XYZ file of C-alpha atoms in Angstrom:
714
model
C 0.000 0.000 0.000
C 1.379 3.410 -0.991
C 0.264 6.310 1.248
C -0.275 9.758 -0.177
C 2.363 12.132 1.214
C 1.282 15.789 1.399
C 4.146 16.914 3.625
C 7.922 17.057 3.213
C 9.443 14.096 5.058
C 12.988 13.510 6.165
C 14.651 10.229 5.147
C 14.245 9.085 8.751
C 10.502 9.797 8.690
C 10.102 7.946 5.401
C 11.895 4.948 6.869
C 9.629 5.019 9.949
C 6.544 5.112 7.715
C 7.768 2.202 5.597
C 8.566 0.115 8.680
C 5.169 0.836 10.193
C 3.344 -0.203 7.032
C 5.381 -3.435 6.958
C 4.675 -4.277 10.619
C 2.718 -7.485 11.291
C -0.974 -7.022 10.520
C -0.805 -3.253 9.766
C -0.772 -3.690 5.984
C -3.556 -6.276 6.218
C -5.744 -4.061 8.390
C -5.319 -1.032 6.113
C -6.602 -2.791 2.991
C -9.564 -0.879 1.618
C -8.591 2.359 3.356
C -6.337 5.204 2.249
C -3.612 6.955 4.243
C -2.347 10.523 3.869
C 0.638 12.100 5.587
C 0.240 15.796 6.376
C 1.765 18.598 8.427
C -1.124 18.652 10.921
C -0.223 18.958 14.599
C -2.305 15.997 15.730
C -0.716 12.594 15.150
C -4.001 11.212 13.733
C -7.191 12.373 12.099
C -9.958 10.148 10.730
C -11.769 11.818 7.862
C -15.382 11.358 6.850
C -14.319 10.338 3.347
C -12.922 7.125 4.835
C -9.240 7.990 4.927
C -6.599 8.392 7.631
C -4.479 11.477 7.969
C -1.229 10.890 9.833
C 0.620 13.927 11.114
C 4.354 14.001 10.589
C 4.696 14.109 14.402
C 3.594 10.458 14.428
C 6.663 9.579 12.361
C 9.158 10.365 15.120
C 9.344 6.634 15.903
C 7.892 3.474 14.366
C 6.023 2.691 17.612
C 4.108 5.968 17.319
C 3.278 5.368 13.669
C 2.125 1.803 14.312
C -0.130 2.785 17.208
C -1.758 5.729 15.462
C -2.292 3.753 12.262
C -3.885 1.015 14.342
C -6.110 3.481 16.188
C -7.085 5.126 12.912
C -8.031 1.931 11.143
C -10.134 0.851 14.140
C -11.980 4.176 14.032
C -12.579 3.809 10.285
C -13.729 0.183 10.476
C -16.216 0.859 13.253
C -17.422 4.102 11.677
C -18.073 2.305 8.395
C -20.476 -0.031 10.242
C -22.322 2.775 12.083
C -25.783 3.985 11.110
C -26.762 7.335 12.631
C -25.160 9.613 15.207
C -25.840 7.380 18.208
C -24.073 4.433 16.603
C -21.214 6.694 15.540
C -20.588 7.560 19.187
C -20.636 3.881 20.126
C -18.279 3.179 17.232
C -15.785 5.800 18.438
C -15.812 4.379 21.968
C -15.384 0.806 20.762
C -12.527 1.782 18.473
C -10.809 3.557 21.363
C -11.224 0.468 23.560
C -9.653 -1.790 20.955
C -6.800 0.647 20.344
C -6.001 0.928 24.050
C -5.854 -2.863 24.317
C -3.444 -2.863 21.388
C -1.358 -0.262 23.226
C -1.300 -2.535 26.264
C 0.050 -5.388 24.139
C 2.970 -3.355 22.774
C 6.481 -3.845 24.112
C 6.871 -1.836 27.333
C 9.439 0.528 25.790
C 7.274 1.202 22.742
C 4.192 1.717 24.924
C 6.103 4.238 27.030
C 7.124 6.144 23.863
C 3.524 6.381 22.681
C 2.252 7.587 26.052
C 5.096 10.096 26.446
C 4.424 11.576 23.003
C 0.804 12.291 23.915
C -1.724 13.671 23.567
C -2.309 13.774 27.325
C -5.860 12.420 27.112
C -4.502 9.214 25.562
C -2.488 8.440 28.689
C -5.480 9.302 30.874
C -7.819 7.021 28.933
C -5.256 4.213 28.973
C -4.778 4.522 32.731
C -8.536 4.592 33.264
C -9.103 1.428 31.227
C -6.296 -0.472 32.950
C -7.685 0.524 36.352
C -11.203 -0.599 35.419
C -9.893 -3.924 34.191
C -7.885 -4.552 37.354
C -11.087 -3.837 39.292
C -12.908 -6.343 37.046
C -15.481 -3.666 36.281
C -18.566 -4.481 34.253
C -18.706 -3.653 30.541
C -21.196 -0.871 31.360
C -18.743 0.771 33.762
C -15.871 0.424 31.277
C -17.916 1.953 28.449
C -19.042 4.820 30.669
C -15.431 5.442 31.665
C -14.386 5.690 28.030
C -17.246 8.105 27.348
C -15.430 10.693 29.476
C -12.937 11.034 26.631
C -15.441 11.691 23.854
C -14.640 15.390 23.761
C -11.026 14.542 22.950
C -12.049 12.094 20.241
C -13.416 15.076 18.296
C -9.747 15.862 17.618
C -9.395 12.419 16.034
C -12.651 11.828 14.172
C -14.463 13.969 11.638
C -17.701 12.035 11.831
C -18.857 12.537 15.455
C -21.876 14.714 16.177
C -21.429 16.650 19.426
C -25.154 16.539 20.102
C -24.874 12.823 20.826
C -22.035 13.123 23.315
C -24.086 12.212 26.394
C -26.287 9.633 24.761
C -26.847 6.879 27.324
C -28.031 4.533 24.601
C -24.686 4.881 22.831
C -22.810 3.921 26.000
C -25.125 0.929 26.586
C -24.592 -0.202 23.008
C -20.832 0.149 23.361
C -20.911 -1.980 26.523
C -22.242 -4.971 24.595
C -19.789 -4.439 21.739
C -16.701 -4.492 23.983
C -16.513 -8.259 23.505
C -15.267 -7.837 19.936
C -13.797 -4.332 20.304
C -10.432 -5.975 20.782
C -7.507 -6.508 18.410
C -7.886 -9.652 16.350
C -4.573 -11.003 17.635
C -5.921 -10.673 21.184
C -9.239 -12.362 20.365
C -7.329 -15.236 18.770
C -5.831 -16.034 22.197
C -9.165 -16.071 24.073
C -11.576 -18.940 24.631
C -8.892 -21.572 25.188
C -6.682 -22.657 28.060
C -3.179 -21.778 29.257
C -1.594 -23.139 26.089
C -2.975 -20.163 24.153
C -1.592 -17.439 26.410
C 1.129 -15.319 24.813
C 4.263 -14.611 26.820
C 4.723 -10.831 26.561
C 8.526 -11.126 26.680
C 8.601 -13.383 23.611
C 5.338 -12.620 21.800
C 4.741 -16.375 21.459
C 2.561 -18.924 23.228
C 3.590 -22.271 24.674
C 3.536 -23.776 21.178
C 5.964 -21.125 19.887
C 3.169 -19.508 17.856
C 2.286 -15.870 17.336
C -1.313 -14.640 16.895
C 0.071 -12.184 14.321
C 1.621 -13.231 10.993
C 5.351 -14.067 11.105
C 6.186 -13.709 7.442
C 9.949 -13.892 7.974
C 9.922 -17.095 10.029
C 10.425 -20.493 8.403
C 7.543 -22.679 9.555
C 7.319 -26.475 9.437
C 5.527 -26.979 12.747
C 2.168 -28.413 11.703
C 2.490 -31.512 13.897
C 2.326 -29.100 16.875
C 0.797 -25.768 15.802
C 1.473 -22.842 13.477
C 1.465 -19.065 13.693
C -1.411 -17.558 11.770
C -0.679 -16.723 8.134
C -1.272 -13.283 6.623
C -4.329 -14.483 4.610
C -5.625 -16.340 7.665
C -5.268 -13.212 9.771
C -7.054 -11.181 7.120
C -9.894 -13.691 7.099
C -10.205 -13.587 10.898
C -10.205 -9.777 10.861
C -12.907 -9.777 8.170
C -15.008 -12.049 10.395
C -14.568 -9.659 13.343
C -15.623 -6.664 11.239
C -18.571 -8.636 9.898
C -19.947 -8.596 13.460
C -19.604 -4.809 13.872
C -23.077 -3.922 12.489
C -24.705 -6.469 14.801
C -22.774 -5.075 17.772
C -23.835 -1.499 17.001
C -27.454 -2.617 16.541
C -27.512 -4.285 19.967
C -27.670 -7.852 18.623
C -24.070 -9.021 18.861
C -24.904 -12.403 20.409
C -27.519 -13.086 17.730
C -24.938 -12.232 15.090
C -22.417 -14.555 16.704
C -24.914 -17.436 16.842
C -25.616 -17.037 13.128
C -21.909 -16.922 12.288
C -21.128 -19.964 14.426
C -23.832 -22.001 12.683
C -22.445 -20.820 9.365
C -18.907 -21.875 10.390
C -20.118 -25.382 11.295
C -21.883 -25.640 7.949
C -18.878 -24.322 6.076
C -16.596 -26.874 7.766
C -19.028 -29.641 6.816
C -18.953 -28.395 3.216
C -15.149 -28.174 3.074
C -14.824 -31.727 4.435
C -17.620 -32.908 2.093
C -19.609 -34.403 4.947
C -22.661 -34.448 2.700
C -21.262 -37.844 1.671
C -22.303 -39.100 5.123
C -26.006 -38.736 5.851
C -26.759 -37.277 9.270
C -23.162 -36.564 10.370
C -22.847 -33.391 12.441
C -20.128 -30.985 13.569
C -19.482 -29.833 17.140
C -16.854 -27.101 17.431
C -14.456 -27.234 20.376
C -11.399 -25.179 21.332
C -9.009 -28.108 20.873
C -8.875 -31.804 20.083
C -8.451 -32.561 23.783
C -11.681 -30.713 24.561
C -13.399 -32.797 21.871
C -12.199 -35.932 23.685
C -14.196 -34.950 26.779
C -17.388 -34.602 24.776
C -16.807 -37.896 22.941
C -16.214 -39.733 26.226
C -19.495 -38.383 27.568
C -21.400 -39.422 24.438
C -19.833 -42.886 24.490
C -20.731 -43.408 28.146
C -24.341 -42.314 27.499
C -24.734 -44.652 24.539
C -23.028 -47.578 26.304
C -25.136 -47.417 29.521
C -22.426 -49.548 31.166
C -19.002 -48.908 32.720
C -16.616 -47.757 30.020
C -13.129 -49.011 29.215
C -11.389 -46.276 27.219
C -8.323 -47.592 25.358
C -5.891 -44.795 24.530
C -3.309 -45.361 21.808
C 0.234 -44.011 22.276
C -0.408 -41.238 24.830
C 3.243 -40.111 24.557
C 2.580 -39.214 20.913
C -0.719 -37.342 21.226
C -1.847 -34.295 23.213
C -0.402 -34.073 26.714
C -3.839 -33.674 28.307
C -5.339 -36.747 26.651
C -4.831 -39.048 29.646
C -7.004 -36.852 31.888
C -9.574 -36.084 29.176
C -9.954 -39.781 28.337
C -11.002 -40.337 31.963
C -13.501 -37.446 31.902
C -11.271 -35.146 33.940
C -9.993 -31.589 33.618
C -6.562 -31.471 31.978
C -5.377 -27.851 32.409
C -5.491 -25.195 35.096
C -7.771 -23.040 32.965
C -10.816 -24.086 30.976
C -11.930 -22.236 27.831
C -15.257 -20.987 29.219
C -15.325 -21.910 32.906
C -12.226 -20.257 34.328
C -9.888 -21.953 36.801
C -10.135 -25.724 37.204
C -7.954 -28.401 38.772
C -6.166 -30.823 36.418
C -7.191 -34.376 37.276
C -10.448 -33.327 38.953
C -13.646 -34.839 37.597
C -15.652 -32.772 35.117
C -18.995 -32.205 36.816
C -21.617 -34.630 35.533
C -19.234 -37.018 33.774
C -19.279 -40.559 35.219
C -15.565 -40.671 36.007
C -16.046 -43.505 38.511
C -17.435 -45.567 35.627
C -14.556 -44.863 33.215
C -11.340 -46.882 33.190
C -8.439 -45.881 30.929
C -5.835 -48.268 29.570
C -2.932 -47.265 27.339
C -1.153 -48.896 24.415
C 2.167 -47.470 23.246
C 3.328 -47.793 19.636
C 7.078 -47.621 20.356
C 9.322 -49.557 22.674
C 11.646 -47.752 25.093
C 14.395 -47.640 22.454
C 12.104 -45.678 20.168
C 11.475 -48.485 17.698
C 7.968 -48.773 16.288
C 6.313 -51.961 17.558
C 5.049 -54.435 14.955
C 1.409 -53.781 14.152
C 0.349 -57.368 14.877
C 1.875 -57.102 18.363
C -0.051 -53.893 19.096
C -3.291 -55.340 17.762
C -2.896 -58.578 19.739
C -2.526 -56.528 22.926
C -5.565 -54.458 21.967
C -7.715 -57.531 21.358
C -6.724 -58.915 24.758
C -7.631 -55.654 26.521
C -11.010 -55.620 24.778
C -11.680 -59.270 25.657
C -10.925 -58.684 29.331
C -13.040 -55.518 29.469
C -16.075 -57.184 27.907
C -15.645 -60.140 30.264
C -15.991 -57.938 33.356
C -19.070 -56.144 31.993
C -17.549 -53.046 30.433
C -18.293 -51.457 27.100
C -15.135 -50.487 25.242
C -14.203 -47.247 23.507
C -11.195 -47.806 21.233
C -9.085 -44.917 20.018
C -7.935 -45.340 16.450
C -4.883 -43.111 16.112
C -4.923 -41.852 12.548
C -1.611 -40.052 12.975
C 0.580 -39.564 16.008
C 3.069 -36.736 16.540
C 5.562 -38.738 14.469
C 3.129 -40.094 11.880
C 2.466 -43.502 13.448
C -1.064 -44.918 13.439
C -2.877 -47.943 14.857
C -4.798 -50.176 15.001
C -5.674 -51.131 11.439
C -9.299 -50.972 10.387
C -9.265 -54.690 9.652
C -8.602 -55.291 13.351
C -11.443 -52.944 14.317
C -13.815 -54.727 11.941
C -12.918 -58.049 13.567
C -13.553 -56.709 17.082
C -16.906 -55.187 16.156
C -17.957 -58.390 14.400
C -17.086 -60.316 17.555
C -18.541 -57.980 20.210
C -21.083 -55.889 18.308
C -22.235 -52.632 19.887
C -20.192 -53.321 23.020
C -17.277 -51.802 21.084
C -17.342 -48.149 20.004
C -14.601 -46.317 18.135
C -13.255 -42.785 18.262
C -10.733 -41.772 15.629
C -8.056 -39.371 16.831
C -7.545 -37.491 13.584
C -6.470 -34.294 15.365
C -3.398 -34.120 13.121
C -5.840 -34.152 10.148
C -3.379 -35.952 7.892
C -6.332 -37.761 6.417
C -8.156 -37.404 3.110
C -11.803 -36.461 2.913
C -12.604 -39.903 1.522
C -11.068 -41.652 4.530
C -12.746 -39.177 6.888
C -16.127 -39.995 5.363
C -15.331 -43.687 5.663
C -14.822 -43.345 9.405
C -18.164 -41.610 9.870
C -20.031 -44.128 7.716
C -18.813 -46.838 10.063
C -20.284 -44.978 13.034
C -16.949 -43.736 14.418
C -16.563 -40.445 16.254
C -13.777 -38.328 14.719
C -11.662 -35.739 16.537
C -10.604 -33.126 13.991
C -8.770 -29.793 14.047
C -8.066 -26.918 11.705
C -4.899 -25.989 13.559
C -2.367 -28.736 12.885
C -1.996 -30.014 9.311
C -4.301 -27.269 8.016
C -2.158 -24.552 9.722
C -4.997 -22.520 11.193
C -4.159 -20.780 14.488
C -3.939 -23.014 17.593
C -7.196 -24.109 19.213
C -9.587 -24.773 16.371
C -11.000 -28.183 17.258
C -14.065 -30.178 16.291
C -15.833 -33.421 17.022
C -17.446 -35.017 13.974
C -20.392 -37.081 15.147
C -21.959 -39.960 13.151
C -25.712 -40.000 12.653
C -26.207 -42.989 14.958
C -24.800 -41.020 17.893
C -26.713 -37.836 16.995
C -30.022 -39.673 17.184
C -29.007 -41.610 20.313
C -28.026 -38.483 22.245
C -31.257 -36.668 21.271
C -33.198 -39.139 23.375
C -31.055 -38.525 26.466
C -31.132 -35.918 29.210
C -29.339 -32.587 28.952
C -25.564 -32.381 28.748
C -23.835 -32.110 32.133
C -22.973 -28.648 33.407
C -19.284 -29.492 33.576
C -19.049 -29.611 29.795
C -20.087 -25.954 29.819
C -16.504 -25.187 30.857
C -15.468 -26.290 27.366
C -18.329 -25.690 24.923
C -21.338 -23.394 24.837
C -24.785 -24.170 23.515
C -23.850 -22.224 20.375
C -21.031 -24.673 19.517
C -23.151 -27.837 19.257
C -25.305 -28.999 16.337
C -28.811 -27.507 16.231
C -30.248 -31.007 16.704
C -28.905 -30.929 20.268
C -30.319 -27.538 21.285
C -32.626 -29.147 23.859
C -29.775 -31.176 25.332
C -27.570 -28.061 25.515
C -29.721 -26.142 28.003
C -27.170 -26.536 30.809
C -24.271 -25.392 28.658
C -23.165 -21.771 28.825
C -24.370 -18.918 26.663
C -21.095 -16.964 26.555
C -20.031 -16.631 22.918
C -16.511 -17.895 22.194
C -15.454 -15.191 19.746
C -11.881 -16.454 19.722
C -13.025 -19.894 18.558
C -15.077 -18.348 15.757
C -12.143 -16.270 14.506
C -9.685 -19.174 14.744
C -11.987 -21.394 12.718
C -12.487 -18.601 10.187
C -8.715 -18.491 9.625
C -8.475 -22.284 9.520
C -11.271 -22.540 6.960
C -9.389 -20.144 4.680
C -6.359 -22.464 4.831
C -8.497 -25.545 4.217
C -10.209 -24.053 1.201
C -6.865 -22.924 -0.246
C -5.507 -26.470 0.171
C -8.496 -28.119 -1.478
C -8.405 -25.588 -4.308
C -5.428 -27.581 -5.603
C -6.367 -30.729 -7.510
C -5.791 -34.147 -5.951
C -2.886 -35.005 -8.266
C -1.042 -31.823 -7.238
C -1.611 -32.470 -3.537
C -0.211 -35.981 -3.816
C 2.693 -35.025 -6.081
C 3.873 -32.083 -3.972
C 3.961 -34.095 -0.749
C 5.585 -37.075 -2.482
C 8.351 -34.962 -4.042
C 8.938 -33.001 -0.834
C 9.214 -36.228 1.181
C 11.584 -37.937 -1.243
C 13.914 -34.956 -1.655
C 14.035 -33.920 2.003
C 14.588 -37.468 3.248
C 17.410 -37.946 0.752
C 19.086 -34.708 1.856
C 18.880 -35.238 5.617
C 21.983 -37.422 5.537
C 24.132 -34.386 4.666
C 24.193 -33.143 8.253
C 26.360 -35.105 10.668
C 24.317 -33.814 13.621
C 21.056 -35.247 12.226
C 19.913 -38.864 12.670
C 16.607 -39.261 10.814
C 14.097 -41.861 11.952
C 12.191 -43.812 9.302
C 9.238 -41.669 8.166
C 5.877 -43.176 9.090
C 2.395 -43.008 7.650
C -0.747 -44.782 8.849
C -1.919 -47.680 6.694
C -5.577 -47.824 7.579
C -6.693 -50.996 5.824
C -5.632 -53.465 3.194
C -6.329 -52.250 -0.335
C -6.192 -48.559 0.665
C -5.753 -46.056 -2.164
C -2.007 -45.632 -2.758
C -1.946 -42.255 -4.527
C -3.931 -40.227 -2.031
C -2.015 -37.392 -0.381
C -2.555 -38.945 3.068
C -0.572 -42.016 2.001
C 2.629 -39.915 1.892
C 4.715 -39.097 5.001
C 4.354 -35.464 6.089
C 6.199 -35.673 9.435
C 9.977 -36.107 9.405
C 11.325 -37.065 12.818
C 15.010 -36.962 13.693
C 17.432 -37.102 16.595
C 20.140 -34.490 17.061
C 23.689 -35.447 18.010
C 26.389 -33.289 19.542
C 29.929 -34.482 20.200
C 28.780 -35.507 23.700
C 25.928 -37.651 22.385
C 22.265 -37.443 21.434
C 20.261 -34.543 22.807
C 18.159 -35.417 25.819
C 14.516 -34.383 25.822
C 15.361 -31.245 27.834
C 18.229 -30.380 25.500
C 16.038 -30.983 22.454
C 13.491 -28.619 24.004
C 16.190 -25.950 24.307
C 17.244 -26.510 20.680
C 13.597 -26.252 19.610
C 13.241 -22.851 21.328
C 16.620 -21.651 20.037
C 15.573 -22.499 16.488
C 12.585 -20.173 16.903
C 14.710 -17.309 18.280
C 17.194 -14.839 16.805
C 20.461 -16.222 18.194
C 22.785 -13.865 16.343
C 23.504 -11.659 19.416
C 24.509 -14.718 21.442
C 27.151 -16.218 19.173
C 30.801 -15.585 20.068
C 32.831 -13.006 18.173
C 34.695 -14.327 15.175
C 31.927 -16.482 13.719
C 31.382 -16.231 9.979
C 28.767 -13.931 8.465
C 26.968 -16.991 7.102
C 26.737 -18.539 10.576
C 25.438 -15.310 12.086
C 22.801 -15.007 9.340
C 21.664 -18.568 9.997
C 21.550 -17.919 13.737
C 19.296 -14.919 13.108
C 16.755 -16.881 11.063
C 13.730 -17.909 13.155
C 12.654 -21.482 12.377
C 9.516 -22.967 13.912
C 9.251 -26.767 13.795
C 7.445 -29.470 15.751
C 7.994 -29.650 19.502
C 10.292 -32.443 20.732
C 8.889 -35.885 21.470
C 10.199 -38.327 24.084
C 11.342 -41.041 21.742
C 13.878 -43.249 23.543
C 14.621 -44.071 27.194
C 18.354 -44.541 27.503
C 20.680 -44.577 30.527
C 17.967 -43.218 32.782
C 16.946 -40.230 30.612
C 14.603 -39.587 27.730
C 16.104 -38.767 24.347
C 14.146 -36.099 22.470
C 13.347 -36.100 18.778
C 12.526 -33.007 16.720
C 10.201 -32.893 13.720
C 9.904 -31.052 10.428
C 6.275 -31.193 9.363
C 4.904 -29.510 6.223
C 1.167 -29.014 6.034
C -1.578 -27.548 3.897
C 0.347 -24.322 3.299
C 3.038 -26.259 1.430
C 0.472 -27.195 -1.215
C -1.322 -23.845 -1.379
C 1.945 -21.890 -1.589
C 3.504 -24.167 -4.209
C 0.333 -24.050 -6.294
C -0.714 -20.432 -5.897
C 1.974 -18.173 -4.356
C 4.060 -16.338 -6.982
C 6.069 -14.556 -4.266
C 8.193 -17.693 -3.716
C 8.797 -18.619 -7.362
C 7.630 -18.230 -10.928
C 6.283 -21.755 -11.304
C 5.483 -24.797 -9.171
C 8.887 -26.376 -9.612
C 10.671 -23.249 -8.347
C 8.284 -22.881 -5.442
C 8.783 -26.480 -4.331
C 12.561 -26.044 -4.469
C 12.200 -22.891 -2.370
C 10.205 -24.746 0.280
C 12.666 -27.652 0.407
C 15.527 -25.157 0.693
C 13.714 -23.517 3.604
C 13.515 -26.888 5.372
C 17.248 -27.338 4.813
C 17.889 -23.953 6.451
C 16.308 -25.413 9.602
C 18.925 -28.173 9.589
C 21.708 -25.681 8.820
C 20.700 -23.640 11.867
C 20.611 -26.783 14.017
C 24.164 -27.464 12.891
C 25.161 -23.975 14.082
C 23.374 -24.563 17.394
C 25.279 -27.802 17.959
C 28.574 -26.158 16.998
C 28.144 -23.323 19.526
C 26.122 -25.209 22.124
C 28.278 -24.287 25.112
C 28.240 -20.598 24.158
C 24.447 -20.648 24.002
C 24.192 -22.431 27.344
C 26.399 -19.768 28.930
C 24.316 -17.016 27.327
C 21.160 -18.579 28.748
C 22.644 -18.223 32.236
C 23.330 -14.494 31.786
C 20.325 -13.118 29.897
C 16.952 -13.115 31.734
C 14.785 -13.745 28.651
C 17.233 -16.109 26.994
C 17.527 -18.065 30.245
C 13.952 -19.296 29.823
C 14.971 -20.930 26.547
C 17.984 -22.821 27.860
C 18.180 -26.515 28.785
C 16.822 -27.459 32.194
């Protein structure tokens, strides 16, 4: 975007403006609006013609320019949705609220610069909002507090009518709209648990992900989670703005309910669930949350004690053990606040649920033979049925390293033997599964845990439970869902067929979940826009070339790539028959990295290490050290000499296909784009080589630097 410059600018001011326009999300947010730079005294003015006027005083530092551009675009977006003077006042208040929250999220030094530069009322309004939030004031009190600054907003906006300044209706309307009068990157972190919280010192959550686009980072982390892409962010922001008219009309919740139903329908369309009559979609914050709901449904249908057989808990979500038993798995629930991990979810029959586990690797990290795993499974099922239990079997469609089990032939045998005493839930949270195989699971009456935030690269915490028609009809005849599940899903997240059963669930809209799914759906649709031959060919070529190149690095010990073979006679040229997770051990001169050391290497990969290398390193090494690379979190893969060895993972996902097929910014044709993506994966391994070479220097740096210390080995 090229702003119109109506004032003479120094080279320094031009550089500040360029940097501000290139900042994460700013360019995306400004699409559809125009920006002028003038000699006005005020740093910002929002004009009735729909443009922003930035005063040259805002170009004294990039932090000032970024904040005032952000405030201006919020004012424009809300004003565009307003109808009449009363709504315009509400719009101005809501835009101010969102902008102040953005100011709070800025680095402390940048925030101090903005507040010091003024105007004075900005600091007063910021202090007032922070105070009200610390007091946990109601939305009405917060909106009324912001209304005190309306007279100053006349300096910012051209569209306010002074006659409406004291309009109580405008303040009441603004109070309801506060829920979405927040920056999109903030909303993307709400409605989940502690895993979503962003560490202000790093700007990343526990997964190493940012809720803003990280265009300069190399990302192959889809087996864990990914930072939101620029198009995904734009899609989430468009969804937020789509709710503005409803918020200003006093019907925000109604608008949310409509959008949530639309998102469920859109997901069903993207996954082509029309192939499976009666299958329904329940949206959940994460795959682990979906597990809780599936366990409840299975226990209701079974009407007997439940044996829940969990496959390879070391290679699925860390909270799965608790969730499989119907228990809380984090200190914070998405909708219910603080909970105690391991405590029973209210209303779930935890005393009637027994969990058994089957690992897919031995302690040396070798994958166990499938027949051995399936023999153990059959024995567990036989014993459970014998003592009067119904059995819920987890089919693991893809683990963190690509393993899967049991085979569908084994499941068919067990169901033929024990009938409806055996139910099946497919853990497809990785979503490395074709739509045809997904439909096959549902046709067989299996629950399916799905996400848009692993393979499909949507932002973390976009989960779903796909429910077969047999379960939908069975649950409709039962009593209402237990209150405890209201900590995880609201009545607006479940299929409409269950509205009567959802009476005890909460009514608080999960706006974060809606925006995360909006971004994920963009990624899914981009992936499926490529034809099936391209999807298969790109993953096949990437796998073959990367695996052949991994032997070039002496510090890398690749493990055999794995892919789940679901049944005999499975289609061989479907994209989900190709490995998309590449697991490897890392070796220093002292030996293989332990799990804790692999965790440090994982964090160091995702950090600019260039300031921490010793003097005298080559320019090439320092450039590599400065490149942020986000890959899959380490997995405990081998127990050796009393410690766990950790394995790291490079995992391409849906973005590999959509970028190779449709992104001219990384190459002129598909062949060039694929080479670029493979080269990017090799940069990850080059940086790991640098990390191993200067390991001791990095360990020493982690002892000295407060922020860097958090990234060092334990």
